[in-house]
Amino acid sequence: MLKLYNGSTSVCSVKVRVGLAEKGIEWEDVLLNLPKGEQHDPEYLKLNPNGVVPTLVDDDVIVIESSVILEYVDALSSKNTLMPSDKAAMAETKVWLVRCLDIHAAINTMTFSTVMRDKILANKTPEEIEASIAKMPIPKMAAKRRDLIENGTDSQHVLSDFFTLRRMFDDMQAALEKSKWLTGDQIGLADVAVVAYVDRLERLGMEGLWQERTPKVGQWLKAMQARPSYARALERYVSAEESAATRAAAQKHWPKIKQSWEAFLRQ
Ligand SMILES: N[C@@H](CCC(=O)N[C@@H](CS)C(=O)NCC(=O)O)C(=O)O
């Protein structure tokens, strides 16, 4: 059986779990405790030298990068094919998969400049924080984490990632004005790849980012959340209490984010 090294609430883990559930493929979870730093264990680094989840192990094949894993999983069986067969839709899908790298970075910024920062500052000493950052194998990621913890929502990353978010919402709105799903009338790999990121923003109480300007994003999110794959990939990993606590913790950040977002949109 496929083995998925992943994190219960990690967005790119959710993304792959949604894909597996949409395909109707069973998998075995190996859940890593990310706040504890299990992704930096030397044994795990042999599977994923980037020190991140998810990693898929299919016998002797090791696949990293959530978008690549999604394509791999889709190719495993011809049942519930997610990659569109239409050439233009296929190209659009691949562009969404590439864009996920930037989208992930933006979602990481919104999460770590707000609730994760609060959690880290409340539970770790400065020495412990530095020690966990020092274990991150990619210097660029470590520098960003340090910056988000030092500066929170004042970090330079928040403003620069607004650009990614605005383009994502605008392009989603345009696509969803044409068809029910991002690349056509059937759910596809692009929908599966993006849903966890938008869902995370909603969990952070940031739905105000799309409600007025790009309302199709919210309708699409609801449609994705109503699918059985969402319950299989997300709800069974995160309790209602945990979700409510995250939303409550995020609430205090929204006024500042809203103000900066509106200023950014006026530019
Ligand atoms: N581009 C990678 C990003 C993976 C990634 O950053 N994963 C996060 C969780 S969503 C992680 O493992 N973070 C661990 C850490 O920050 O130390 C992918 O899509 O697989």
PDB file of C-alpha atoms and ligand atoms in Angstrom:
ATOM      1  CA  MET A   1       0.000   0.000   0.000  1.00  0.00           C
ATOM      2  CA  LEU A   2       1.116   3.581  -0.624  1.00  0.00           C
ATOM      3  CA  LYS A   3       2.738   5.188   2.391  1.00  0.00           C
ATOM      4  CA  LEU A   4       2.239   8.929   2.841  1.00  0.00           C
ATOM      5  CA  TYR A   5       4.562  10.743   5.215  1.00  0.00           C
ATOM      6  CA  ASN A   6       2.556  13.816   6.068  1.00  0.00           C
ATOM      7  CA  GLY A   7       1.302  16.238   8.693  1.00  0.00           C
ATOM      8  CA  SER A   8      -2.261  16.215   9.978  1.00  0.00           C
ATOM      9  CA  THR A   9      -2.942  19.900   9.255  1.00  0.00           C
ATOM     10  CA  SER A  10      -0.177  20.703   6.764  1.00  0.00           C
ATOM     11  CA  VAL A  11      -1.657  22.239   3.611  1.00  0.00           C
ATOM     12  CA  CYS A  12       0.391  20.272   1.117  1.00  0.00           C
ATOM     13  CA  SER A  13      -0.426  17.075   2.988  1.00  0.00           C
ATOM     14  CA  VAL A  14      -4.139  17.898   2.806  1.00  0.00           C
ATOM     15  CA  LYS A  15      -3.679  18.578  -0.909  1.00  0.00           C
ATOM     16  CA  VAL A  16      -2.285  15.087  -1.532  1.00  0.00           C
ATOM     17  CA  ARG A  17      -4.865  13.423   0.723  1.00  0.00           C
ATOM     18  CA  VAL A  18      -7.662  15.149  -1.249  1.00  0.00           C
ATOM     19  CA  GLY A  19      -6.094  13.791  -4.458  1.00  0.00           C
ATOM     20  CA  LEU A  20      -5.861  10.243  -3.116  1.00  0.00           C
ATOM     21  CA  ALA A  21      -9.436  10.409  -1.851  1.00  0.00           C
ATOM     22  CA  GLU A  22     -10.719  11.763  -5.176  1.00  0.00           C
ATOM     23  CA  LYS A  23      -8.968   8.884  -6.942  1.00  0.00           C
ATOM     24  CA  GLY A  24     -10.428   6.370  -4.500  1.00  0.00           C
ATOM     25  CA  ILE A  25      -6.939   5.106  -3.641  1.00  0.00           C
ATOM     26  CA  GLU A  26      -6.262   3.948  -0.082  1.00  0.00           C
ATOM     27  CA  TRP A  27      -3.034   4.872   1.634  1.00  0.00           C
ATOM     28  CA  GLU A  28      -1.229   4.402   4.919  1.00  0.00           C
ATOM     29  CA  ASP A  29      -0.442   7.549   6.877  1.00  0.00           C
ATOM     30  CA  VAL A  30       2.852   8.148   8.636  1.00  0.00           C
ATOM     31  CA  LEU A  31       2.012  11.328  10.519  1.00  0.00           C
ATOM     32  CA  LEU A  32       4.973  13.506  11.448  1.00  0.00           C
ATOM     33  CA  ASN A  33       4.787  15.983  14.291  1.00  0.00           C
ATOM     34  CA  LEU A  34       5.990  19.142  12.531  1.00  0.00           C
ATOM     35  CA  PRO A  35       6.089  21.493  15.557  1.00  0.00           C
ATOM     36  CA  LYS A  36       8.324  18.896  17.239  1.00  0.00           C
ATOM     37  CA  GLY A  37      10.613  18.923  14.178  1.00  0.00           C
ATOM     38  CA  GLU A  38      10.203  15.267  13.173  1.00  0.00           C
ATOM     39  CA  GLN A  39      10.611  16.377   9.532  1.00  0.00           C
ATOM     40  CA  HIS A  40      14.288  17.020  10.348  1.00  0.00           C
ATOM     41  CA  ASP A  41      15.037  13.517  11.638  1.00  0.00           C
ATOM     42  CA  PRO A  42      18.044  12.151   9.722  1.00  0.00           C
ATOM     43  CA  GLU A  43      16.053   9.047   8.668  1.00  0.00           C
ATOM     44  CA  TYR A  44      13.277  11.205   7.198  1.00  0.00           C
ATOM     45  CA  LEU A  45      15.790  13.497   5.456  1.00  0.00           C
ATOM     46  CA  LYS A  46      16.936  10.448   3.489  1.00  0.00           C
ATOM     47  CA  LEU A  47      13.429  10.362   1.966  1.00  0.00           C
ATOM     48  CA  ASN A  48      12.920  14.103   1.645  1.00  0.00           C
ATOM     49  CA  PRO A  49      16.173  16.111   1.816  1.00  0.00           C
ATOM     50  CA  ASN A  50      14.145  19.345   1.954  1.00  0.00           C
ATOM     51  CA  GLY A  51      12.926  18.388   5.442  1.00  0.00           C
ATOM     52  CA  VAL A  52       9.273  18.946   4.581  1.00  0.00           C
ATOM     53  CA  VAL A  53       6.126  16.895   4.134  1.00  0.00           C
ATOM     54  CA  PRO A  54       4.579  15.272   2.198  1.00  0.00           C
ATOM     55  CA  THR A  55       6.578  12.364   0.834  1.00  0.00           C
ATOM     56  CA  LEU A  56       4.925   9.449  -0.922  1.00  0.00           C
ATOM     57  CA  VAL A  57       6.533   6.018  -0.865  1.00  0.00           C
ATOM     58  CA  ASP A  58       5.276   3.492  -3.403  1.00  0.00           C
ATOM     59  CA  ASP A  59       7.416   0.374  -2.851  1.00  0.00           C
ATOM     60  CA  ASP A  60      10.845   1.518  -3.997  1.00  0.00           C
ATOM     61  CA  VAL A  61       9.647   4.779  -5.548  1.00  0.00           C
ATOM     62  CA  ILE A  62       9.985   7.898  -3.399  1.00  0.00           C
ATOM     63  CA  VAL A  63       8.098  10.959  -4.594  1.00  0.00           C
ATOM     64  CA  ILE A  64       8.424  14.433  -3.079  1.00  0.00           C
ATOM     65  CA  GLU A  65       6.737  17.785  -3.896  1.00  0.00           C
ATOM     66  CA  SER A  66       2.981  17.740  -3.381  1.00  0.00           C
ATOM     67  CA  SER A  67       2.097  18.757  -6.962  1.00  0.00           C
ATOM     68  CA  VAL A  68       4.383  16.063  -8.373  1.00  0.00           C
ATOM     69  CA  ILE A  69       2.852  13.545  -5.968  1.00  0.00           C
ATOM     70  CA  LEU A  70      -0.613  14.516  -7.219  1.00  0.00           C
ATOM     71  CA  GLU A  71       0.384  13.845 -10.829  1.00  0.00           C
ATOM     72  CA  TYR A  72       2.012  10.563  -9.806  1.00  0.00           C
ATOM     73  CA  VAL A  73      -1.089   9.456  -7.918  1.00  0.00           C
ATOM     74  CA  ASP A  74      -3.357  10.426 -10.813  1.00  0.00           C
ATOM     75  CA  ALA A  75      -1.286   8.289 -13.176  1.00  0.00           C
ATOM     76  CA  LEU A  76      -1.529   5.245 -10.883  1.00  0.00           C
ATOM     77  CA  SER A  77      -4.977   4.292 -12.130  1.00  0.00           C
ATOM     78  CA  SER A  78      -7.325   5.224 -14.934  1.00  0.00           C
ATOM     79  CA  LYS A  79     -10.222   5.432 -12.472  1.00  0.00           C
ATOM     80  CA  ASN A  80     -11.402   8.979 -11.650  1.00  0.00           C
ATOM     81  CA  THR A  81      -8.805  10.596 -13.891  1.00  0.00           C
ATOM     82  CA  LEU A  82      -8.030  14.102 -12.677  1.00  0.00           C
ATOM     83  CA  MET A  83      -5.731  15.387 -15.426  1.00  0.00           C
ATOM     84  CA  PRO A  84      -8.005  16.730 -18.197  1.00  0.00           C
ATOM     85  CA  SER A  85      -7.581  15.110 -21.612  1.00  0.00           C
ATOM     86  CA  ASP A  86      -8.234  18.370 -23.483  1.00  0.00           C
ATOM     87  CA  LYS A  87      -4.834  19.835 -24.412  1.00  0.00           C
ATOM     88  CA  ALA A  88      -5.617  23.410 -23.383  1.00  0.00           C
ATOM     89  CA  ALA A  89      -7.094  22.315 -20.043  1.00  0.00           C
ATOM     90  CA  MET A  90      -4.077  20.077 -19.493  1.00  0.00           C
ATOM     91  CA  ALA A  91      -1.720  23.006 -20.068  1.00  0.00           C
ATOM     92  CA  GLU A  92      -3.773  25.194 -17.692  1.00  0.00           C
ATOM     93  CA  THR A  93      -3.646  22.444 -15.087  1.00  0.00           C
ATOM     94  CA  LYS A  94       0.125  22.204 -15.341  1.00  0.00           C
ATOM     95  CA  VAL A  95       0.429  25.963 -14.915  1.00  0.00           C
ATOM     96  CA  TRP A  96      -1.695  25.725 -11.722  1.00  0.00           C
ATOM     97  CA  LEU A  97       0.569  22.937 -10.473  1.00  0.00           C
ATOM     98  CA  VAL A  98       3.677  25.062 -11.075  1.00  0.00           C
ATOM     99  CA  ARG A  99       2.023  28.095  -9.458  1.00  0.00           C
ATOM    100  CA  CYS A 100       1.392  26.040  -6.342  1.00  0.00           C
ATOM    101  CA  LEU A 101       5.015  26.647  -5.314  1.00  0.00           C
ATOM    102  CA  ASP A 102       4.314  30.389  -5.026  1.00  0.00           C
ATOM    103  CA  ILE A 103       0.837  29.859  -3.626  1.00  0.00           C
ATOM    104  CA  HIS A 104       2.255  27.569  -0.960  1.00  0.00           C
ATOM    105  CA  ALA A 105       4.820  30.219  -0.028  1.00  0.00           C
ATOM    106  CA  ALA A 106       2.039  32.814   0.324  1.00  0.00           C
ATOM    107  CA  ILE A 107      -0.092  30.546   2.502  1.00  0.00           C
ATOM    108  CA  ASN A 108       2.939  29.732   4.619  1.00  0.00           C
ATOM    109  CA  THR A 109       3.445  33.484   5.092  1.00  0.00           C
ATOM    110  CA  MET A 110      -0.168  34.063   6.148  1.00  0.00           C
ATOM    111  CA  THR A 111       0.000  31.156   8.609  1.00  0.00           C
ATOM    112  CA  PHE A 112       3.409  31.791  10.156  1.00  0.00           C
ATOM    113  CA  SER A 113       3.030  35.579  10.419  1.00  0.00           C
ATOM    114  CA  THR A 114      -0.148  35.073  12.484  1.00  0.00           C
ATOM    115  CA  VAL A 115      -1.295  32.022  14.460  1.00  0.00           C
ATOM    116  CA  MET A 116       1.852  29.910  14.137  1.00  0.00           C
ATOM    117  CA  ARG A 117       4.014  32.828  15.217  1.00  0.00           C
ATOM    118  CA  ASP A 118       1.815  33.362  18.271  1.00  0.00           C
ATOM    119  CA  LYS A 119       2.025  29.664  19.123  1.00  0.00           C
ATOM    120  CA  ILE A 120       5.783  29.501  18.666  1.00  0.00           C
ATOM    121  CA  LEU A 121       6.432  32.648  20.733  1.00  0.00           C
ATOM    122  CA  ALA A 122       4.138  31.382  23.505  1.00  0.00           C
ATOM    123  CA  ASN A 123       5.676  27.918  23.721  1.00  0.00           C
ATOM    124  CA  LYS A 124       9.362  28.219  22.894  1.00  0.00           C
ATOM    125  CA  THR A 125      12.288  30.137  24.271  1.00  0.00           C
ATOM    126  CA  PRO A 126      14.323  32.270  21.816  1.00  0.00           C
ATOM    127  CA  GLU A 127      17.062  29.601  21.964  1.00  0.00           C
ATOM    128  CA  GLU A 128      14.602  26.828  21.135  1.00  0.00           C
ATOM    129  CA  ILE A 129      13.197  28.860  18.251  1.00  0.00           C
ATOM    130  CA  GLU A 130      16.662  29.464  16.827  1.00  0.00           C
ATOM    131  CA  ALA A 131      17.603  25.798  17.272  1.00  0.00           C
ATOM    132  CA  SER A 132      14.536  24.636  15.332  1.00  0.00           C
ATOM    133  CA  ILE A 133      15.140  27.187  12.551  1.00  0.00           C
ATOM    134  CA  ALA A 134      18.791  26.117  12.344  1.00  0.00           C
ATOM    135  CA  LYS A 135      17.633  22.587  11.546  1.00  0.00           C
ATOM    136  CA  MET A 136      15.773  23.695   8.406  1.00  0.00           C
ATOM    137  CA  PRO A 137      17.926  22.352   5.551  1.00  0.00           C
ATOM    138  CA  ILE A 138      17.072  25.107   3.041  1.00  0.00           C
ATOM    139  CA  PRO A 139      18.673  28.448   4.048  1.00  0.00           C
ATOM    140  CA  LYS A 140      16.074  30.520   2.170  1.00  0.00           C
ATOM    141  CA  MET A 141      13.233  28.852   4.064  1.00  0.00           C
ATOM    142  CA  ALA A 142      15.055  29.295   7.360  1.00  0.00           C
ATOM    143  CA  ALA A 143      15.633  33.014   6.705  1.00  0.00           C
ATOM    144  CA  LYS A 144      11.979  33.486   5.850  1.00  0.00           C
ATOM    145  CA  ARG A 145      10.829  31.658   9.003  1.00  0.00           C
ATOM    146  CA  ARG A 146      13.133  33.856  11.121  1.00  0.00           C
ATOM    147  CA  ASP A 147      11.744  36.982   9.475  1.00  0.00           C
ATOM    148  CA  LEU A 148       8.107  35.942   9.986  1.00  0.00           C
ATOM    149  CA  ILE A 149       8.718  35.164  13.641  1.00  0.00           C
ATOM    150  CA  GLU A 150      10.562  38.445  14.196  1.00  0.00           C
ATOM    151  CA  ASN A 151       8.154  40.689  12.291  1.00  0.00           C
ATOM    152  CA  GLY A 152       4.780  38.948  12.128  1.00  0.00           C
ATOM    153  CA  THR A 153       2.302  40.701   9.849  1.00  0.00           C
ATOM    154  CA  ASP A 154       4.823  43.555   9.355  1.00  0.00           C
ATOM    155  CA  SER A 155       7.100  41.155   7.483  1.00  0.00           C
ATOM    156  CA  GLN A 156       8.074  42.134   3.919  1.00  0.00           C
ATOM    157  CA  HIS A 157       6.776  38.697   2.875  1.00  0.00           C
ATOM    158  CA  VAL A 158       3.164  39.622   3.673  1.00  0.00           C
ATOM    159  CA  LEU A 159       3.104  42.436   1.125  1.00  0.00           C
ATOM    160  CA  SER A 160       4.964  40.556  -1.577  1.00  0.00           C
ATOM    161  CA  ASP A 161       2.745  37.487  -1.146  1.00  0.00           C
ATOM    162  CA  PHE A 162      -0.410  39.609  -1.477  1.00  0.00           C
ATOM    163  CA  PHE A 163       0.589  39.820  -5.137  1.00  0.00           C
ATOM    164  CA  THR A 164       0.465  36.015  -5.465  1.00  0.00           C
ATOM    165  CA  LEU A 165      -2.870  35.861  -3.638  1.00  0.00           C
ATOM    166  CA  ARG A 166      -4.495  38.581  -5.723  1.00  0.00           C
ATOM    167  CA  ARG A 167      -3.467  36.867  -8.952  1.00  0.00           C
ATOM    168  CA  MET A 168      -4.652  33.528  -7.657  1.00  0.00           C
ATOM    169  CA  PHE A 169      -8.092  34.883  -6.721  1.00  0.00           C
ATOM    170  CA  ASP A 170      -8.414  36.864  -9.972  1.00  0.00           C
ATOM    171  CA  ASP A 171      -7.478  33.881 -12.123  1.00  0.00           C
ATOM    172  CA  MET A 172      -9.783  31.595 -10.156  1.00  0.00           C
ATOM    173  CA  GLN A 173     -12.650  34.062 -10.544  1.00  0.00           C
ATOM    174  CA  ALA A 174     -12.045  34.310 -14.305  1.00  0.00           C
ATOM    175  CA  ALA A 175     -11.877  30.517 -14.684  1.00  0.00           C
ATOM    176  CA  LEU A 176     -14.965  29.946 -12.540  1.00  0.00           C
ATOM    177  CA  GLU A 177     -16.982  32.463 -14.534  1.00  0.00           C
ATOM    178  CA  LYS A 178     -16.437  30.161 -17.512  1.00  0.00           C
ATOM    179  CA  SER A 179     -16.965  26.751 -15.908  1.00  0.00           C
ATOM    180  CA  LYS A 180     -17.938  25.074 -12.650  1.00  0.00           C
ATOM    181  CA  TRP A 181     -14.396  23.871 -11.891  1.00  0.00           C
ATOM    182  CA  LEU A 182     -11.052  25.549 -12.571  1.00  0.00           C
ATOM    183  CA  THR A 183     -10.318  23.801 -15.850  1.00  0.00           C
ATOM    184  CA  GLY A 184     -13.745  22.711 -17.070  1.00  0.00           C
ATOM    185  CA  ASP A 185     -17.049  21.122 -16.182  1.00  0.00           C
ATOM    186  CA  GLN A 186     -15.436  18.263 -14.296  1.00  0.00           C
ATOM    187  CA  ILE A 187     -13.338  18.502 -11.183  1.00  0.00           C
ATOM    188  CA  GLY A 188      -9.663  18.288 -12.120  1.00  0.00           C
ATOM    189  CA  LEU A 189      -6.157  18.204 -10.741  1.00  0.00           C
ATOM    190  CA  ALA A 190      -6.060  22.023 -10.573  1.00  0.00           C
ATOM    191  CA  ASP A 191      -9.042  22.101  -8.159  1.00  0.00           C
ATOM    192  CA  VAL A 192      -7.486  19.373  -6.050  1.00  0.00           C
ATOM    193  CA  ALA A 193      -4.125  21.151  -6.019  1.00  0.00           C
ATOM    194  CA  VAL A 194      -5.481  24.518  -4.906  1.00  0.00           C
ATOM    195  CA  VAL A 195      -8.275  23.710  -2.465  1.00  0.00           C
ATOM    196  CA  ALA A 196      -6.129  23.117   0.619  1.00  0.00           C
ATOM    197  CA  TYR A 197      -4.546  26.552   0.280  1.00  0.00           C
ATOM    198  CA  VAL A 198      -7.838  28.429   0.035  1.00  0.00           C
ATOM    199  CA  ASP A 199      -9.279  26.262   2.807  1.00  0.00           C
ATOM    200  CA  ARG A 200      -6.352  27.274   5.049  1.00  0.00           C
ATOM    201  CA  LEU A 201      -7.069  30.967   4.474  1.00  0.00           C
ATOM    202  CA  GLU A 202     -10.664  30.352   5.481  1.00  0.00           C
ATOM    203  CA  ARG A 203      -9.501  28.506   8.601  1.00  0.00           C
ATOM    204  CA  LEU A 204      -7.450  31.627   9.388  1.00  0.00           C
ATOM    205  CA  GLY A 205     -10.624  33.719   9.105  1.00  0.00           C
ATOM    206  CA  MET A 206      -9.315  35.475   5.989  1.00  0.00           C
ATOM    207  CA  GLU A 207     -12.249  34.826   3.642  1.00  0.00           C
ATOM    208  CA  GLY A 208     -12.588  38.618   3.422  1.00  0.00           C
ATOM    209  CA  LEU A 209      -9.676  38.389   0.966  1.00  0.00           C
ATOM    210  CA  TRP A 210     -12.041  37.058  -1.722  1.00  0.00           C
ATOM    211  CA  GLN A 211     -15.624  37.626  -0.608  1.00  0.00           C
ATOM    212  CA  GLU A 212     -16.244  40.943  -2.352  1.00  0.00           C
ATOM    213  CA  ARG A 213     -13.808  41.049  -5.263  1.00  0.00           C
ATOM    214  CA  THR A 214     -13.821  37.409  -6.340  1.00  0.00           C
ATOM    215  CA  PRO A 215     -16.925  35.734  -4.859  1.00  0.00           C
ATOM    216  CA  LYS A 216     -16.738  32.694  -7.142  1.00  0.00           C
ATOM    217  CA  VAL A 217     -13.761  31.563  -5.057  1.00  0.00           C
ATOM    218  CA  GLY A 218     -16.010  31.152  -2.010  1.00  0.00           C
ATOM    219  CA  GLN A 219     -18.691  29.265  -3.960  1.00  0.00           C
ATOM    220  CA  TRP A 220     -16.048  26.953  -5.413  1.00  0.00           C
ATOM    221  CA  LEU A 221     -14.544  26.370  -1.952  1.00  0.00           C
ATOM    222  CA  LYS A 222     -17.948  25.347  -0.585  1.00  0.00           C
ATOM    223  CA  ALA A 223     -18.438  22.946  -3.500  1.00  0.00           C
ATOM    224  CA  MET A 224     -15.015  21.392  -2.848  1.00  0.00           C
ATOM    225  CA  GLN A 225     -15.700  21.142   0.887  1.00  0.00           C
ATOM    226  CA  ALA A 226     -18.997  19.346   0.226  1.00  0.00           C
ATOM    227  CA  ARG A 227     -17.223  16.479  -1.558  1.00  0.00           C
ATOM    228  CA  PRO A 228     -16.547  13.235   0.319  1.00  0.00           C
ATOM    229  CA  SER A 229     -12.815  13.684  -0.418  1.00  0.00           C
ATOM    230  CA  TYR A 230     -12.739  16.710   1.877  1.00  0.00           C
ATOM    231  CA  ALA A 231     -14.115  14.773   4.851  1.00  0.00           C
ATOM    232  CA  ARG A 232     -11.701  11.908   4.127  1.00  0.00           C
ATOM    233  CA  ALA A 233      -8.680  14.194   3.713  1.00  0.00           C
ATOM    234  CA  LEU A 234      -9.302  16.837   6.303  1.00  0.00           C
ATOM    235  CA  GLU A 235     -12.150  16.506   8.731  1.00  0.00           C
ATOM    236  CA  ARG A 236     -10.952  13.236  10.175  1.00  0.00           C
ATOM    237  CA  TYR A 237      -7.524  14.761  10.913  1.00  0.00           C
ATOM    238  CA  VAL A 238      -8.648  18.015  12.547  1.00  0.00           C
ATOM    239  CA  SER A 239     -11.267  18.136  15.282  1.00  0.00           C
ATOM    240  CA  ALA A 240     -14.003  20.780  15.285  1.00  0.00           C
ATOM    241  CA  GLU A 241     -12.545  22.125  18.561  1.00  0.00           C
ATOM    242  CA  GLU A 242      -9.098  22.469  17.000  1.00  0.00           C
ATOM    243  CA  SER A 243     -10.565  24.289  13.981  1.00  0.00           C
ATOM    244  CA  ALA A 244     -12.554  26.625  16.231  1.00  0.00           C
ATOM    245  CA  ALA A 245      -9.453  27.357  18.319  1.00  0.00           C
ATOM    246  CA  THR A 246      -7.425  28.240  15.188  1.00  0.00           C
ATOM    247  CA  ARG A 247     -10.175  30.564  13.958  1.00  0.00           C
ATOM    248  CA  ALA A 248     -10.419  32.240  17.348  1.00  0.00           C
ATOM    249  CA  ALA A 249      -6.635  32.659  17.546  1.00  0.00           C
ATOM    250  CA  ALA A 250      -6.545  34.099  14.015  1.00  0.00           C
ATOM    251  CA  GLN A 251      -9.311  36.632  14.644  1.00  0.00           C
ATOM    252  CA  LYS A 252      -7.095  39.277  16.184  1.00  0.00           C
ATOM    253  CA  HIS A 253      -4.923  39.402  13.070  1.00  0.00           C
ATOM    254  CA  TRP A 254      -7.683  40.032  10.557  1.00  0.00           C
ATOM    255  CA  PRO A 255      -8.109  43.817  11.059  1.00  0.00           C
ATOM    256  CA  LYS A 256      -4.424  44.416  10.291  1.00  0.00           C
ATOM    257  CA  ILE A 257      -4.369  42.005   7.340  1.00  0.00           C
ATOM    258  CA  LYS A 258      -7.562  43.582   5.980  1.00  0.00           C
ATOM    259  CA  GLN A 259      -6.096  47.071   6.232  1.00  0.00           C
ATOM    260  CA  SER A 260      -2.857  46.076   4.473  1.00  0.00           C
ATOM    261  CA  TRP A 261      -4.773  44.114   1.800  1.00  0.00           C
ATOM    262  CA  GLU A 262      -7.045  47.071   1.049  1.00  0.00           C
ATOM    263  CA  ALA A 263      -4.049  49.406   0.832  1.00  0.00           C
ATOM    264  CA  PHE A 264      -2.350  46.919  -1.503  1.00  0.00           C
ATOM    265  CA  LEU A 265      -5.437  46.721  -3.743  1.00  0.00           C
ATOM    266  CA  ARG A 266      -5.588  50.529  -4.006  1.00  0.00           C
ATOM    267  CA  GLN A 267      -1.993  50.751  -5.295  1.00  0.00           C
TER     268      GLN A 267
HETATM  269  N1  LIG B   1       6.895  22.617  -2.215  1.00  0.00           N
HETATM  270  C1  LIG B   1       6.698  21.662  -1.160  1.00  0.00           C
HETATM  271  C2  LIG B   1       6.455  22.404   0.131  1.00  0.00           C
HETATM  272  C3  LIG B   1       6.441  21.454   1.303  1.00  0.00           C
HETATM  273  C4  LIG B   1       6.327  22.175   2.632  1.00  0.00           C
HETATM  274  O1  LIG B   1       6.856  23.288   2.826  1.00  0.00           O
HETATM  275  N2  LIG B   1       5.676  21.510   3.579  1.00  0.00           N
HETATM  276  C5  LIG B   1       5.441  22.079   4.881  1.00  0.00           C
HETATM  277  C6  LIG B   1       4.065  21.694   5.401  1.00  0.00           C
HETATM  278  S1  LIG B   1       2.780  22.250   4.335  1.00  0.00           S
HETATM  279  C7  LIG B   1       6.451  21.524   5.863  1.00  0.00           C
HETATM  280  O2  LIG B   1       6.733  20.355   5.861  1.00  0.00           O
HETATM  281  N3  LIG B   1       7.002  22.373   6.714  1.00  0.00           N
HETATM  282  C8  LIG B   1       7.940  21.932   7.687  1.00  0.00           C
HETATM  283  C9  LIG B   1       8.682  23.075   8.280  1.00  0.00           C
HETATM  284  O3  LIG B   1       8.311  24.200   8.040  1.00  0.00           O
HETATM  285  O4  LIG B   1       9.673  22.811   8.983  1.00  0.00           O
HETATM  286  C10 LIG B   1       5.510  20.745  -1.504  1.00  0.00           C
HETATM  287  O5  LIG B   1       4.564  21.225  -2.149  1.00  0.00           O
HETATM  288  O6  LIG B   1       5.553  19.556  -1.183  1.00  0.00           O
END
